């Protein structure tokens, strides 16, 4: 059993102590799966690090299987409680899979023959046996995380802590890591602590803690906690779709399965509730149905991609890509890791040269356009890869100065760009390295907007942010698009793409798998899960209801509108 | 998949199975031998030994040579330079300020040959040996120096990690470069000072990201019970077997032969 008793922890910085944990008590019983939910900065990662003695609490104590982390041998503590970190690239020590798994075993002084046995056992437990002699460098993110899990499992711990270990993975990678960990829990009786902000992962655990501001705000069974939408929202989280629907209809608050909630909804609607469909709702629904896909204020496409191919050496990355992007539209390019979506994005403004085919901007081949990168601006996934100046303002000015603007002009435009992305103006003179994840992202977008591009391309703009931060950054991007900018977003998150875009392109293995409006894509695009993606929860439910003869318009993707529509339509 | 210099190619050949210490000793003695050789017969001997090693390594050497192109260009460039600036010997060809002499051609050819032999032989070693194994071998050699306070284990662990993260750093650098290019940065225009200045937007994010990586790595290693070489065992135990003795004996003979050829020519 692991027990944290009234623990507190402060980080010491130049500006004084920062209290990250206040009076936190948790308990993890043997063989149990526990989730710790919370927004970024809520203290959940600090708590994780207390659990295996990477940090020692200032107040209270942590007892790990009978050992007090402030008094006993930390080495024994860490042997019994292993930890998997967020970044797949930073935690692998060796170049070959088996050598990496051996690392922990070597540290604990195990015999060689025993090591062989445990490495094989751990690899088969996470389903990675055939990769034993592979180079760690070429594995996918999900595979790297499974190797990290195996490296811990081989030490035969009593508990594994996953510190946001799935947050950098695509849906397929996330599913496979979670199922590998669940197998370990089932087959070896290992306790699991999942530090996460994915509500679906918490729903699979036996007990849930919700943290905010360094404190435990709620705790209890998932059934109890995850059904309290309002309280979860205050902590920057959101209850699952089924709960929100149940709430709207006044059903008993429970974590329903898709089929259960579907049956309940059918029953209610067929009993003829809600003939009183209010005018307002009908209008919005009608309007939404009538709204054409893509803002076709201008004839012709702003970007036109024709039979584009790309290869690294002999390895084909993209083949025969054809599509057009309408001016003022919001296009999402969706694909699993390795589908070629990041490469496609780099081809759009000539960072990479295509092997074959062309990209046109307003009818002209981009190879012949001078300063094309100012016209099609790309915001890369990780803001840390571009922020470098002393202050945020200077950093945003960089792009403007490169275009040849005067210092004053650049400053004026930088302030405007920062305002447009909702960056708090009082932080303009701060160092970009002191910002939160969401603020960095905004600064990075402003760094492109200063060049006043006509197309804004974003690679996975929600990466690394918590649900709240993600939603608010995406909202900002939508606002920017409404003001007339064409937006192209590359993502593996269907949920985001569904609500925001009017045009979706799905890539799989370097080819276009499907293309069309969200409604078309999520209702007739075939087996999206088969190509490593995930249907949005609303679309899934819509399909199920459709089979029972209840029609919900294709254009509705938000849970609220979905509930409203159902509530007021009736048979 | 292209193979770059210093990369490991998984396999189970005779060379792969040799003890990493043998391979390091072999490489050092071979390099010594190649620097010794000065005669046609000496170079032939070096070539034969290399051919044997390449054959026994069973790696895709064509792609290896392709990967070495960059290094070979430099070697050829050096050689050409050497030819043009050697003034001794009899003149073969003279035009404008360029003079080519027989001695110049000969020395350059020798330099080029030596470089090629050494580079390819080094690739045989890195292709067939994992970072961990190399580090183990280094640690083992440094162990002799432990009594005088050389931290053998730490040096070896640092070497392994440095090698392991080279590709990660290059990945990061590529991403940073693309991100800054998207903001209108250019890296190959302007005066020398401008070029130097243009590196700053690359270097700072690279440093920041490598420090962050180092931070996480240190935590991850600690979480996996790393505490230096205290009570540590080895997964890949180094053991000298018959083949290692034979190979070591063989390369010492090679070295001796080259010395002999040089001295008693």
PDB file of C-alpha atoms in Angstrom, chain A residues 385, chain B residues 168-178 202-203 206:
ATOM      1  CA  UNK A 385      11.308  25.046 -30.791  1.00  0.00           C
TER       2      UNK A 385
ATOM      3  CA  UNK B 168      17.379  13.072 -30.942  1.00  0.00           C
ATOM      4  CA  UNK B 169      19.316  16.324 -30.952  1.00  0.00           C
ATOM      5  CA  UNK B 170      19.522  16.326 -34.741  1.00  0.00           C
ATOM      6  CA  UNK B 171      15.767  15.753 -34.902  1.00  0.00           C
ATOM      7  CA  UNK B 172      15.211  18.717 -32.610  1.00  0.00           C
ATOM      8  CA  UNK B 173      17.600  20.877 -34.589  1.00  0.00           C
ATOM      9  CA  UNK B 174      15.751  20.066 -37.815  1.00  0.00           C
ATOM     10  CA  UNK B 175      12.416  21.018 -36.253  1.00  0.00           C
ATOM     11  CA  UNK B 176      13.817  24.244 -34.821  1.00  0.00           C
ATOM     12  CA  UNK B 177      15.327  25.140 -38.163  1.00  0.00           C
ATOM     13  CA  UNK B 178      12.004  24.621 -39.950  1.00  0.00           C
ATOM     14  CA  UNK B 202      18.661  27.950 -33.541  1.00  0.00           C
ATOM     15  CA  UNK B 203      21.034  27.582 -30.635  1.00  0.00           C
ATOM     16  CA  UNK B 206      18.258  23.758 -28.958  1.00  0.00           C
TER      17      UNK B 206
END
